[in-house]
mmCIF file of C-alpha atoms in Angstrom:
data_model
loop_
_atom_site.group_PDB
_atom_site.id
_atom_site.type_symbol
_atom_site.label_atom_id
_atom_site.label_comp_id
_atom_site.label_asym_id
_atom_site.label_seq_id
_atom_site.Cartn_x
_atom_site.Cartn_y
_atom_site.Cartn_z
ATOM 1 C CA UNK A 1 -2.541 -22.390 7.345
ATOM 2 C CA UNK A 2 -3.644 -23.897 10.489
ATOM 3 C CA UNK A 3 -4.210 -20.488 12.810
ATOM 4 C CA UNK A 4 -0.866 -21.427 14.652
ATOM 5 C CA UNK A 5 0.822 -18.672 14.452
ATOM 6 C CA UNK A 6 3.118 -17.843 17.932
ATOM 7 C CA UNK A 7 3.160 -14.375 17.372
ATOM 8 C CA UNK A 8 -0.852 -14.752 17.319
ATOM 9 C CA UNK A 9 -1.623 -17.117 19.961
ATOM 10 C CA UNK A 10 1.037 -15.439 22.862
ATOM 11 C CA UNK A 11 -0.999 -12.000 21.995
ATOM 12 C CA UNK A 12 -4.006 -13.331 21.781
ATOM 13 C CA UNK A 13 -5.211 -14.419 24.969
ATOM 14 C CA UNK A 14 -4.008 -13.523 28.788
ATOM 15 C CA UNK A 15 -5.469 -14.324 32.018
ATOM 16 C CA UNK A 16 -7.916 -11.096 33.462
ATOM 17 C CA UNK A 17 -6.511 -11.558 37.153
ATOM 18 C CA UNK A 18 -6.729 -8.079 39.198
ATOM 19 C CA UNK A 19 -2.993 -6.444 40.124
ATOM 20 C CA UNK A 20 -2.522 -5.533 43.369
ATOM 21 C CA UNK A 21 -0.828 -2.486 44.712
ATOM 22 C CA UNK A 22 -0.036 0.503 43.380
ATOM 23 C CA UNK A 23 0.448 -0.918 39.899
ATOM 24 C CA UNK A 24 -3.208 -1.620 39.416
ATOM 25 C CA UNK A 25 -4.174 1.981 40.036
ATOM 26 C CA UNK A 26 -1.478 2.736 36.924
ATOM 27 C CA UNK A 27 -3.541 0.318 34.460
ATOM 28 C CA UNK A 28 -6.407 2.671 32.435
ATOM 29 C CA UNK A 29 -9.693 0.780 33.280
ATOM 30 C CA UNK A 30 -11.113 -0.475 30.113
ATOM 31 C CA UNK A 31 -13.635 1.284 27.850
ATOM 32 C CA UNK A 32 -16.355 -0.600 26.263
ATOM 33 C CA UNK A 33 -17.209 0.159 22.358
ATOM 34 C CA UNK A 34 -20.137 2.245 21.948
ATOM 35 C CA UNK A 35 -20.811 0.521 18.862
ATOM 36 C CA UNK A 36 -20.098 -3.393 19.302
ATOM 37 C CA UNK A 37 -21.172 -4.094 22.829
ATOM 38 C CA UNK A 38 -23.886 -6.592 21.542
ATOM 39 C CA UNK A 39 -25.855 -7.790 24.940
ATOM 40 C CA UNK A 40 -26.110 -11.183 23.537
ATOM 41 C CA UNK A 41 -22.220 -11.574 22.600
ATOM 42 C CA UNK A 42 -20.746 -14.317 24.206
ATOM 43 C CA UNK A 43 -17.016 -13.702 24.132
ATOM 44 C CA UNK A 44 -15.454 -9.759 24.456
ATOM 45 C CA UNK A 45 -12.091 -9.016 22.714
ATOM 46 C CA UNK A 46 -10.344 -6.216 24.518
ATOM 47 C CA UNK A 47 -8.143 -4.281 21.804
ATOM 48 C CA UNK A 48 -5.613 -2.833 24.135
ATOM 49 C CA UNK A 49 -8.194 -0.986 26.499
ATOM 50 C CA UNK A 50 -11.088 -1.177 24.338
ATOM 51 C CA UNK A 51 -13.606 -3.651 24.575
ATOM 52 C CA UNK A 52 -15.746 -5.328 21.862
ATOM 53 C CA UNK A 53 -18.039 -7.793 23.315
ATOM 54 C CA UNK A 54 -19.464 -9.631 20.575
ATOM 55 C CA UNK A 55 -20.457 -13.211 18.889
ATOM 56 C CA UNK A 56 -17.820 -16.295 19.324
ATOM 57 C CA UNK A 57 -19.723 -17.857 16.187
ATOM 58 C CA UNK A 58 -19.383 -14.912 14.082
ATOM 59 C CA UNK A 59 -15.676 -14.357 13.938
ATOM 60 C CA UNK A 60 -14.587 -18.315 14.308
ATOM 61 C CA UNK A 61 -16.946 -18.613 10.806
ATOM 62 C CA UNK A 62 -14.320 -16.353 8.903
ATOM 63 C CA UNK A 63 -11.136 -16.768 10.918
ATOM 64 C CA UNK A 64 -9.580 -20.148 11.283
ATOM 65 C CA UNK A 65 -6.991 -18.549 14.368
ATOM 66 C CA UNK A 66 -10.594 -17.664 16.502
ATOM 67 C CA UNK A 67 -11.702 -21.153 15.349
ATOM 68 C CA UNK A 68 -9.338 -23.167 16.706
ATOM 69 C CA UNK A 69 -8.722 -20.703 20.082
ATOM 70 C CA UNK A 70 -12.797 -21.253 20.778
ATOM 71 C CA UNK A 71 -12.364 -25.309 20.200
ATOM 72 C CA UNK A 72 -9.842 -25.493 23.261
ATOM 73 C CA UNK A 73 -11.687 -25.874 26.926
ATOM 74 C CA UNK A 74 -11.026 -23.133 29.350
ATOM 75 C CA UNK A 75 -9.983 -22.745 32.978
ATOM 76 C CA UNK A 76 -13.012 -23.450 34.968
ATOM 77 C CA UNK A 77 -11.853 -20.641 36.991
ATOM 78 C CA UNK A 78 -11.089 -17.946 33.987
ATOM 79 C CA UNK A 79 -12.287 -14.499 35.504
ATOM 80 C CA UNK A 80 -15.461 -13.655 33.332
ATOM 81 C CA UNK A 81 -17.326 -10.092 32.591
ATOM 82 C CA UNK A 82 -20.915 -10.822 32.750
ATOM 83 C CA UNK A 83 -20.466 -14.219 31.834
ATOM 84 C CA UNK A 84 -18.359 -13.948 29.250
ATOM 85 C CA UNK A 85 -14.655 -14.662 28.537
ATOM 86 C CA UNK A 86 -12.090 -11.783 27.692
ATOM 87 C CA UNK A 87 -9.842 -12.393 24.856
ATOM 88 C CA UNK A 88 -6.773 -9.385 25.141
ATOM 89 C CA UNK A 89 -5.576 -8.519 21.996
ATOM 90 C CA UNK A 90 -2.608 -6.042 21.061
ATOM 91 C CA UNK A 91 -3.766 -4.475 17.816
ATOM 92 C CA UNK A 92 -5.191 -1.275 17.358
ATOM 93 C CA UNK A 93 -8.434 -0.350 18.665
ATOM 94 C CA UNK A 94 -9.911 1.046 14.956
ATOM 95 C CA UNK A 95 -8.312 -1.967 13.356
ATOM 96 C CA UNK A 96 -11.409 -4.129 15.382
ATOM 97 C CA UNK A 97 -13.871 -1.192 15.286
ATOM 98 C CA UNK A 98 -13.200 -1.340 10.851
ATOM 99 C CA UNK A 99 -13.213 -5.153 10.829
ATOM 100 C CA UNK A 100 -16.419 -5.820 13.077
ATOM 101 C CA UNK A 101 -18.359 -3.048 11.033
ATOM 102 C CA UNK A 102 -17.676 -5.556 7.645
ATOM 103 C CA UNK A 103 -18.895 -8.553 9.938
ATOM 104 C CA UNK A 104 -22.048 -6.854 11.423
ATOM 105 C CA UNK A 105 -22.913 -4.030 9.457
ATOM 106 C CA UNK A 106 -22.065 -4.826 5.822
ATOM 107 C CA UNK A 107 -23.144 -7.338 3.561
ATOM 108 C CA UNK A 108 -20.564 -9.487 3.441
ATOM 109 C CA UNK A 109 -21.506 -10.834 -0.416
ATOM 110 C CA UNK A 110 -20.581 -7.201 -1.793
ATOM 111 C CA UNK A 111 -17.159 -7.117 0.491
ATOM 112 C CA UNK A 112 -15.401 -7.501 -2.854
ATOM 113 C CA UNK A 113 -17.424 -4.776 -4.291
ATOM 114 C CA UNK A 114 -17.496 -1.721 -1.974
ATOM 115 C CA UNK A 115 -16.088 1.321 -2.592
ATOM 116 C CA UNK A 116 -13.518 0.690 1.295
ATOM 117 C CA UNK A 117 -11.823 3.639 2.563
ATOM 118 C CA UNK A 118 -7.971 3.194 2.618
ATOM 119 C CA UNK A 119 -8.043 2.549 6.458
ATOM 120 C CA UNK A 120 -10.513 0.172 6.449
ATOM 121 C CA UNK A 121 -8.525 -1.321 3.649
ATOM 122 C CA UNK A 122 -5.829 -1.325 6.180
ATOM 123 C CA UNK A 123 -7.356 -3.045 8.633
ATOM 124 C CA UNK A 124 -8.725 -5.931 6.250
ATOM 125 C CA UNK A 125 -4.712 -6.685 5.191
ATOM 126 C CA UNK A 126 -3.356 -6.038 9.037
ATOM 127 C CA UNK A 127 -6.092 -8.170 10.836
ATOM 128 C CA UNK A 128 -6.942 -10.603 7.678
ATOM 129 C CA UNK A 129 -3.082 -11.212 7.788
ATOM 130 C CA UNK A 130 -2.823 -11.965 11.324
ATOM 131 C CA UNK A 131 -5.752 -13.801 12.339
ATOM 132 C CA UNK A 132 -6.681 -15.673 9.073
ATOM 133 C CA UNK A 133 -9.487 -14.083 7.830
ATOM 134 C CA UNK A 134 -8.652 -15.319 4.648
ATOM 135 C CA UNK A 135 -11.953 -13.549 2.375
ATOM 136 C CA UNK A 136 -11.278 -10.159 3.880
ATOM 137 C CA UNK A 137 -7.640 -9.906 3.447
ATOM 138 C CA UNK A 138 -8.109 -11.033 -0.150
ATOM 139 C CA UNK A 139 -11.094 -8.705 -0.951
ATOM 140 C CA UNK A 140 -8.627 -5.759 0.336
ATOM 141 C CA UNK A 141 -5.407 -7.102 -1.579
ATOM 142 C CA UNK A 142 -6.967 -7.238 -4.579
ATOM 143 C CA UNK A 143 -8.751 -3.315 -3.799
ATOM 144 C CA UNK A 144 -5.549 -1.786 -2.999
ATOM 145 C CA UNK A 145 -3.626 -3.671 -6.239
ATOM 146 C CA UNK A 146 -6.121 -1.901 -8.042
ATOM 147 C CA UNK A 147 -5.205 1.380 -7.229
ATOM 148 C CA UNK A 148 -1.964 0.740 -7.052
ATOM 149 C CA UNK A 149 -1.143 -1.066 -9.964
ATOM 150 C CA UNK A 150 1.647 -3.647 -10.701
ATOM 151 C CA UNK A 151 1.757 -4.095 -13.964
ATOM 152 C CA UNK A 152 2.825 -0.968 -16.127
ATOM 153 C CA UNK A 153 -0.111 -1.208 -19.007
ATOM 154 C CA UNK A 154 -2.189 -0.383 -15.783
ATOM 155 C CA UNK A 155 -0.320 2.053 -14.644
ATOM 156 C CA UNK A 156 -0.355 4.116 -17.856
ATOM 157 C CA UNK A 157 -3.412 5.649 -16.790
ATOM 158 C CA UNK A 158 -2.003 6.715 -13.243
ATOM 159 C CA UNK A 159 1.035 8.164 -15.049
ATOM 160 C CA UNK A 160 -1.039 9.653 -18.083
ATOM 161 C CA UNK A 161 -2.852 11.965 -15.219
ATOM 162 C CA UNK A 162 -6.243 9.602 -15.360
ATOM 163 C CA UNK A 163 -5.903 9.805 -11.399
ATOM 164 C CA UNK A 164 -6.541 5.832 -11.247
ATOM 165 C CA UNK A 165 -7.603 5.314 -7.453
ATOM 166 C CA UNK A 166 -7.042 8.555 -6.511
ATOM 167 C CA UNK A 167 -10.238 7.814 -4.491
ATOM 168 C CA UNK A 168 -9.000 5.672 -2.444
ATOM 169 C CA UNK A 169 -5.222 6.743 -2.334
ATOM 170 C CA UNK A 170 -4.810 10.172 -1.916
ATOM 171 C CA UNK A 171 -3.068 11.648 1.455
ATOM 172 C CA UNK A 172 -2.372 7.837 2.292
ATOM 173 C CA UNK A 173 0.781 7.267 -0.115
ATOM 174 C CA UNK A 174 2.722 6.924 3.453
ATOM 175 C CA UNK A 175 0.207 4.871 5.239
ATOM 176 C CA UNK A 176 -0.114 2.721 1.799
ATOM 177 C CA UNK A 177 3.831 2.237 1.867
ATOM 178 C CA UNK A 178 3.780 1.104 5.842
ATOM 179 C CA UNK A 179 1.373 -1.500 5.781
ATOM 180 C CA UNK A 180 3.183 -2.852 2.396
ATOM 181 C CA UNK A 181 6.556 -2.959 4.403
ATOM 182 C CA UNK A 182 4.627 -4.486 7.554
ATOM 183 C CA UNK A 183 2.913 -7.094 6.197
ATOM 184 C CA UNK A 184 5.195 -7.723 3.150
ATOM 185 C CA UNK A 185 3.358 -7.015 0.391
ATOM 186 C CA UNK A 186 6.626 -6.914 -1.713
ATOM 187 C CA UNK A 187 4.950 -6.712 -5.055
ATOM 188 C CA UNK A 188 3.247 -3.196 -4.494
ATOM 189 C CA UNK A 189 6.361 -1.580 -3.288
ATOM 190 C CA UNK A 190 8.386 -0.447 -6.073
ATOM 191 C CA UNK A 191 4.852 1.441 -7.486
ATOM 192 C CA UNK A 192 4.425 2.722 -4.093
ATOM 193 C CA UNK A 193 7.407 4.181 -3.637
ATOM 194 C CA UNK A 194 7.314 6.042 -6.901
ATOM 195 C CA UNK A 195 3.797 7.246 -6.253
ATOM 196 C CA UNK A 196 5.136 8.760 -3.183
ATOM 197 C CA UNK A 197 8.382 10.442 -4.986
ATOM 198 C CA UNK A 198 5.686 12.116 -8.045
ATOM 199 C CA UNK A 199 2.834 12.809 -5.660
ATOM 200 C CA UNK A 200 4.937 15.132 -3.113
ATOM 201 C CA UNK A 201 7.639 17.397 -2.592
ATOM 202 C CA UNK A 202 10.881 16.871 -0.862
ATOM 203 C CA UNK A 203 9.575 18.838 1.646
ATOM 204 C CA UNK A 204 6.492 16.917 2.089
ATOM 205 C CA UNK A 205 9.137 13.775 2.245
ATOM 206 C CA UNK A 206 10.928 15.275 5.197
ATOM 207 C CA UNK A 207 8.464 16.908 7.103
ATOM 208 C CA UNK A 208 5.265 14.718 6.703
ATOM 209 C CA UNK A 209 1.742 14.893 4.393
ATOM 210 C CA UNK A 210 -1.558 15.366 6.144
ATOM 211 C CA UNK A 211 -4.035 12.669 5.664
ATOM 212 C CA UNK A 212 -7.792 13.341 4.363
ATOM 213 C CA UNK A 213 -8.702 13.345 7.835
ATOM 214 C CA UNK A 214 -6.748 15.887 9.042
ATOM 215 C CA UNK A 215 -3.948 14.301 11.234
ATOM 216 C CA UNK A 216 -0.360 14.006 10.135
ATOM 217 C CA UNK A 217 1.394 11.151 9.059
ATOM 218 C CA UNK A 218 5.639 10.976 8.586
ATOM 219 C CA UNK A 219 7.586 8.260 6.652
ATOM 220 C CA UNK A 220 10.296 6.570 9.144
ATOM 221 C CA UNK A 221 13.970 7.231 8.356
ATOM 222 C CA UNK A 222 14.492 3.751 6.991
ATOM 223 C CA UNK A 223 11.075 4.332 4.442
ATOM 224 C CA UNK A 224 12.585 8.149 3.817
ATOM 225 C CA UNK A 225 16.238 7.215 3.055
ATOM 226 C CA UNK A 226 14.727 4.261 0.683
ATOM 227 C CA UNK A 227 13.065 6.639 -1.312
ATOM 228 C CA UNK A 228 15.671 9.746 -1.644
ATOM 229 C CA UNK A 229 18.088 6.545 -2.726
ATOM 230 C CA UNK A 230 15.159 5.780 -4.948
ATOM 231 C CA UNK A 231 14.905 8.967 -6.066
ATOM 232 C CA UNK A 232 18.279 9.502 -7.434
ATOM 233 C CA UNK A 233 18.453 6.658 -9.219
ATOM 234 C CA UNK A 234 15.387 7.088 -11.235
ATOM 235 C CA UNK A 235 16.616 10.356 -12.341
ATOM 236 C CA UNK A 236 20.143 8.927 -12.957
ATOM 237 C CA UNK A 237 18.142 6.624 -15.350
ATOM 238 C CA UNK A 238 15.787 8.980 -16.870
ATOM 239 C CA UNK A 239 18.156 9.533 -19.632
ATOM 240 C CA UNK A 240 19.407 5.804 -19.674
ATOM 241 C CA UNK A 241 16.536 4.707 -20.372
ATOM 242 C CA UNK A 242 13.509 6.445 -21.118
ATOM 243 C CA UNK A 243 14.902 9.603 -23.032
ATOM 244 C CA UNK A 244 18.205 8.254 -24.004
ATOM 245 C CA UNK A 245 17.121 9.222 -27.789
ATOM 246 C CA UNK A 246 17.355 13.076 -26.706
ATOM 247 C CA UNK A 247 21.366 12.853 -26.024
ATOM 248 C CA UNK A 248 22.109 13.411 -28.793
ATOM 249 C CA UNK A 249 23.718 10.032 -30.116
ATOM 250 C CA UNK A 250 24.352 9.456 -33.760
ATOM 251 C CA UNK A 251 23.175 5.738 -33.647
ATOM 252 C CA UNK A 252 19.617 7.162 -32.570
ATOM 253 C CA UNK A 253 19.166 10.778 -33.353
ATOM 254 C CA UNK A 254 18.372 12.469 -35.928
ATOM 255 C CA UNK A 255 17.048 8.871 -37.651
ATOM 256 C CA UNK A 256 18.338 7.709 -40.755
ATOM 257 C CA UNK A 257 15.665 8.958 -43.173
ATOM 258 C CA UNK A 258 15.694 12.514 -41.010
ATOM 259 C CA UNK A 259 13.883 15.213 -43.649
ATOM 260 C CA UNK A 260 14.897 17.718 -41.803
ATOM 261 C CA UNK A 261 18.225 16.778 -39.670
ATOM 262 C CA UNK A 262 19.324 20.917 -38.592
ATOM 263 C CA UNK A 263 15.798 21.425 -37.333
ATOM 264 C CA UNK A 264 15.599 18.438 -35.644
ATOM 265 C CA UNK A 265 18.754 18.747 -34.041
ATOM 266 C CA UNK A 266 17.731 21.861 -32.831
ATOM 267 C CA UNK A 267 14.591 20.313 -31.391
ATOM 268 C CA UNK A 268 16.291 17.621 -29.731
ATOM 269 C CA UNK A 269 19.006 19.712 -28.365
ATOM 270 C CA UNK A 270 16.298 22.430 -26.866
ATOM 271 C CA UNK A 271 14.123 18.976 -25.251
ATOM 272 C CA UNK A 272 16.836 17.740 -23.523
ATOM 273 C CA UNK A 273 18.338 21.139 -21.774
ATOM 274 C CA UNK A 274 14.104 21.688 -21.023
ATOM 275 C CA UNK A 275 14.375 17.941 -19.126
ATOM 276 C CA UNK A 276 17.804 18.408 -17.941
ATOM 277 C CA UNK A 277 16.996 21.756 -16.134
ATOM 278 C CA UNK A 278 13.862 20.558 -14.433
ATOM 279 C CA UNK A 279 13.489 17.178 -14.569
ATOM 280 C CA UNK A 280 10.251 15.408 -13.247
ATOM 281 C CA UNK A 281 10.147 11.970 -11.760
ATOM 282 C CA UNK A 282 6.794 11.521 -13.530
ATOM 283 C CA UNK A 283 8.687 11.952 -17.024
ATOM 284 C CA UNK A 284 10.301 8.215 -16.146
ATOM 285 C CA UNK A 285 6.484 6.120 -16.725
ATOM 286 C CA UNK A 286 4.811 9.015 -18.201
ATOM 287 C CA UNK A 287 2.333 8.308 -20.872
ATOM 288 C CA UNK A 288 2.791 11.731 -22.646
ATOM 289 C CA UNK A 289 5.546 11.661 -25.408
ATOM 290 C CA UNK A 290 4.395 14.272 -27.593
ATOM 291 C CA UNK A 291 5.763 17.266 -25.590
ATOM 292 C CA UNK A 292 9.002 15.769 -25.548
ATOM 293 C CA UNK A 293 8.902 15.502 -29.177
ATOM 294 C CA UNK A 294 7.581 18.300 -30.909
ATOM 295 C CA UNK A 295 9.776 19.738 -33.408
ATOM 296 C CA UNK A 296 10.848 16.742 -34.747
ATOM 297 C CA UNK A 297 10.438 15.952 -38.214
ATOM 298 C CA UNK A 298 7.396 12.844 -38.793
ATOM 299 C CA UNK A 299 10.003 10.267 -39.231
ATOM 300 C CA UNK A 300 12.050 10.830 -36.285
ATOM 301 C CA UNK A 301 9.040 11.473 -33.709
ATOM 302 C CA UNK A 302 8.162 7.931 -35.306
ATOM 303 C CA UNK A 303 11.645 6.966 -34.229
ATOM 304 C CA UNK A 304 11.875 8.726 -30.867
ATOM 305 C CA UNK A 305 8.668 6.910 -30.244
ATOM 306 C CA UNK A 306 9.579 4.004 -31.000
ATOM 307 C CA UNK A 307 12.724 4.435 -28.542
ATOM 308 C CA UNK A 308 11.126 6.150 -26.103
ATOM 309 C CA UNK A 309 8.480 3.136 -25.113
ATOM 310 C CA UNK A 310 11.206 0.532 -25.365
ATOM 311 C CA UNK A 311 13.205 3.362 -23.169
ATOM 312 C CA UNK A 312 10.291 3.259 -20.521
ATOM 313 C CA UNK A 313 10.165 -0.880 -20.355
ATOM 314 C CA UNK A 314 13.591 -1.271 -19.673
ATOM 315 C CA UNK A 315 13.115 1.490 -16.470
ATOM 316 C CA UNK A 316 9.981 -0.388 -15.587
ATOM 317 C CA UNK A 317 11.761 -3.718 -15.748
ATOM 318 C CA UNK A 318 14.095 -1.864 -13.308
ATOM 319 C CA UNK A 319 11.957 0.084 -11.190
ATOM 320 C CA UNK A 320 12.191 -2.165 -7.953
ATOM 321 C CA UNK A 321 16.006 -2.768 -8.186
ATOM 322 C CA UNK A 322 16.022 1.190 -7.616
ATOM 323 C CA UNK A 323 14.722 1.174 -4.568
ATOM 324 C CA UNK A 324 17.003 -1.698 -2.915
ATOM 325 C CA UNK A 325 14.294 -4.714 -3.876
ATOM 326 C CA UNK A 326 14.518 -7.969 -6.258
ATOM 327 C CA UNK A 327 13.026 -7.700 -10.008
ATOM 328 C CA UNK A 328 9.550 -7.997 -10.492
ATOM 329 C CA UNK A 329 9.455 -11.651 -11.487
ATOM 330 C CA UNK A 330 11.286 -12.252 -7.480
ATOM 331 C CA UNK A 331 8.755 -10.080 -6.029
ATOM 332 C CA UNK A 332 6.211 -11.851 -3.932
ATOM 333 C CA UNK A 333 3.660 -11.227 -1.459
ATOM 334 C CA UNK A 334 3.803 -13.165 2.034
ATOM 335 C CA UNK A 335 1.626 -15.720 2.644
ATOM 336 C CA UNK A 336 -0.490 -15.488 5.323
#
């Protein structure tokens, strides 16, 4: 990429002159950041009405967008704020605040190793993204892939109640699914979505979760009516797929060296009213079988096994298509 990105470069940098009339008294006077005024910086980047004044050389070393802004001469006449240049920017003010706290405060040879809070995860992909810090948005694409996995051996422990990344993850499902969407990380989506239908209610889906922090976070109506179509077409598949072998069929159940076929019809008959009466969207990927198949005689658990994990690969295989995207193998990230 060469850091020409429109979108970037119209945002990126606008001219400080003063307004006059009554308009300027409507623009909030800036506020400087407690933490990265550095009174040797030589360049300030004002995030909406915050302002980080901080080192040219610092940022241009990791982002190739900075790099090739600070190689192009300026207006001899460009209003300055003690002697340096303001950059405006329109992303968030914690976005910067997250990002210049890797730069100047962490040791950048471990970025790939620390234990990152979700939003500062968020801020790696949304500003990594966008202004080419290539490392960082990398280091935070390969975090968050870890916790939410994309590949169902992976995600066996998630769905087997191991709590993979719960760390990391929990009371930012929502947050988790929004950046995904903004910055098109397709391939996280379809496990995304389906954390977000096991972890919460449909009430919590309507109305909103709060985060660790405290404040409240709601899924837009295009994100909510994605996963209640989701939703219903897991469940329609539940039985398709991964329990098909509790139906009842002939050609599958009881197994054709059954010891015991009464009992296990029984069994099989009393599983699937259980399932059908309150089904659980966790039952689709779920790594626990045996309550599903107790009851059953030894050689058709070994059968219903057998069908239920070639059950749960075909839903896998389908997963994304459920919630309106391609199949895995069509699902790709956006390049930066």
């Amino acid at each position: 990429m060469t850091g020409k990105n429109p979108d970037v470069l119209t945002a990126k940098r606008q001219r400080t002159d003063s307004l006059d009339g009554d308009l300027q008294d409507e623009v909030a006077s800036p506020t400087r950041s407690d933490n990265f005024w550095i009174f040797d910086g030589n360049v300030i980047l004002q995030a909406q009405e915050t302002q980080f004044r901080i080192h040219r050389g610092v940022i241009s070393r990791h982002s190739r967008v900075f790099e090739d802004m600070f190689s192009v001469p300026q207006p001899i006449d460009e209003p300055l704020i003690e002697g340096c240049p303001v950059i405006h920017l329109t992303d968030a003010p914690d976005d910067w605040h997250n990002l210049l706290t890797l730069l100047y405060d962490t040791n950048f040879h471990t970025v790939g190793r620390e234990p990152f809070s979700m939003p500062m995860i968020a801020s790696m992909l949304r500003l990594g993204q966008k202004y080419d810090l290539e490392r960082f948005r990398n280091a935070a694409l390969g975090r968050l892939k870890f916790h939410v996995p994309t590949e169902l051996s992976r995600c066996e422990l998630l769905f087997a109640g191991e709590k993979l990344g719960t760390a990391i993850t929990k009371g930012y499902e929502f947050d988790i699914l929004a950046i995904a969407l903004e910055l098109g990380l397709k391939s996280i989506l379809p496990v995304a979505y389906y954390q977000c239908l096991t972890n919460y209610t449909l009430e919590s889906l309507l109305y909103g979760i709060l985060r660790p922090d405290g404040s409240k976070v709601h899924l837009s109506q295009a994100t909510l009516a994605t996963l209640l179509i989701g939703r219903e077409n897991i469940i329609n598949n539940i039985f398709l797929h991964t329990f098909h072998f509790l139906k009842g069929d002939p050609k599958f159940f009881p197994c054709a060296t059954c010891s015991s076929r009464d009992v296990c019809s029984v069994a099989r008959s009393r599983h699937y009213e259980t399932l059908s009466l309150n089904i659980k969207l966790d039952a689709a990927l779920s790594g626990d079988i045996d309550r599903h198949i107790r009851g059953f005689c030894k050689y058709c658990s070994s059968s219903a096994r057998t069908h239920w994990y070639s059950g749960r690969e075909r839903l896998w295989k389908s997963l994304p298509t459920y919630f309106g995207l391609p199949e895995w193998e069509n699902l790709k990230d956006s390049e930066m």
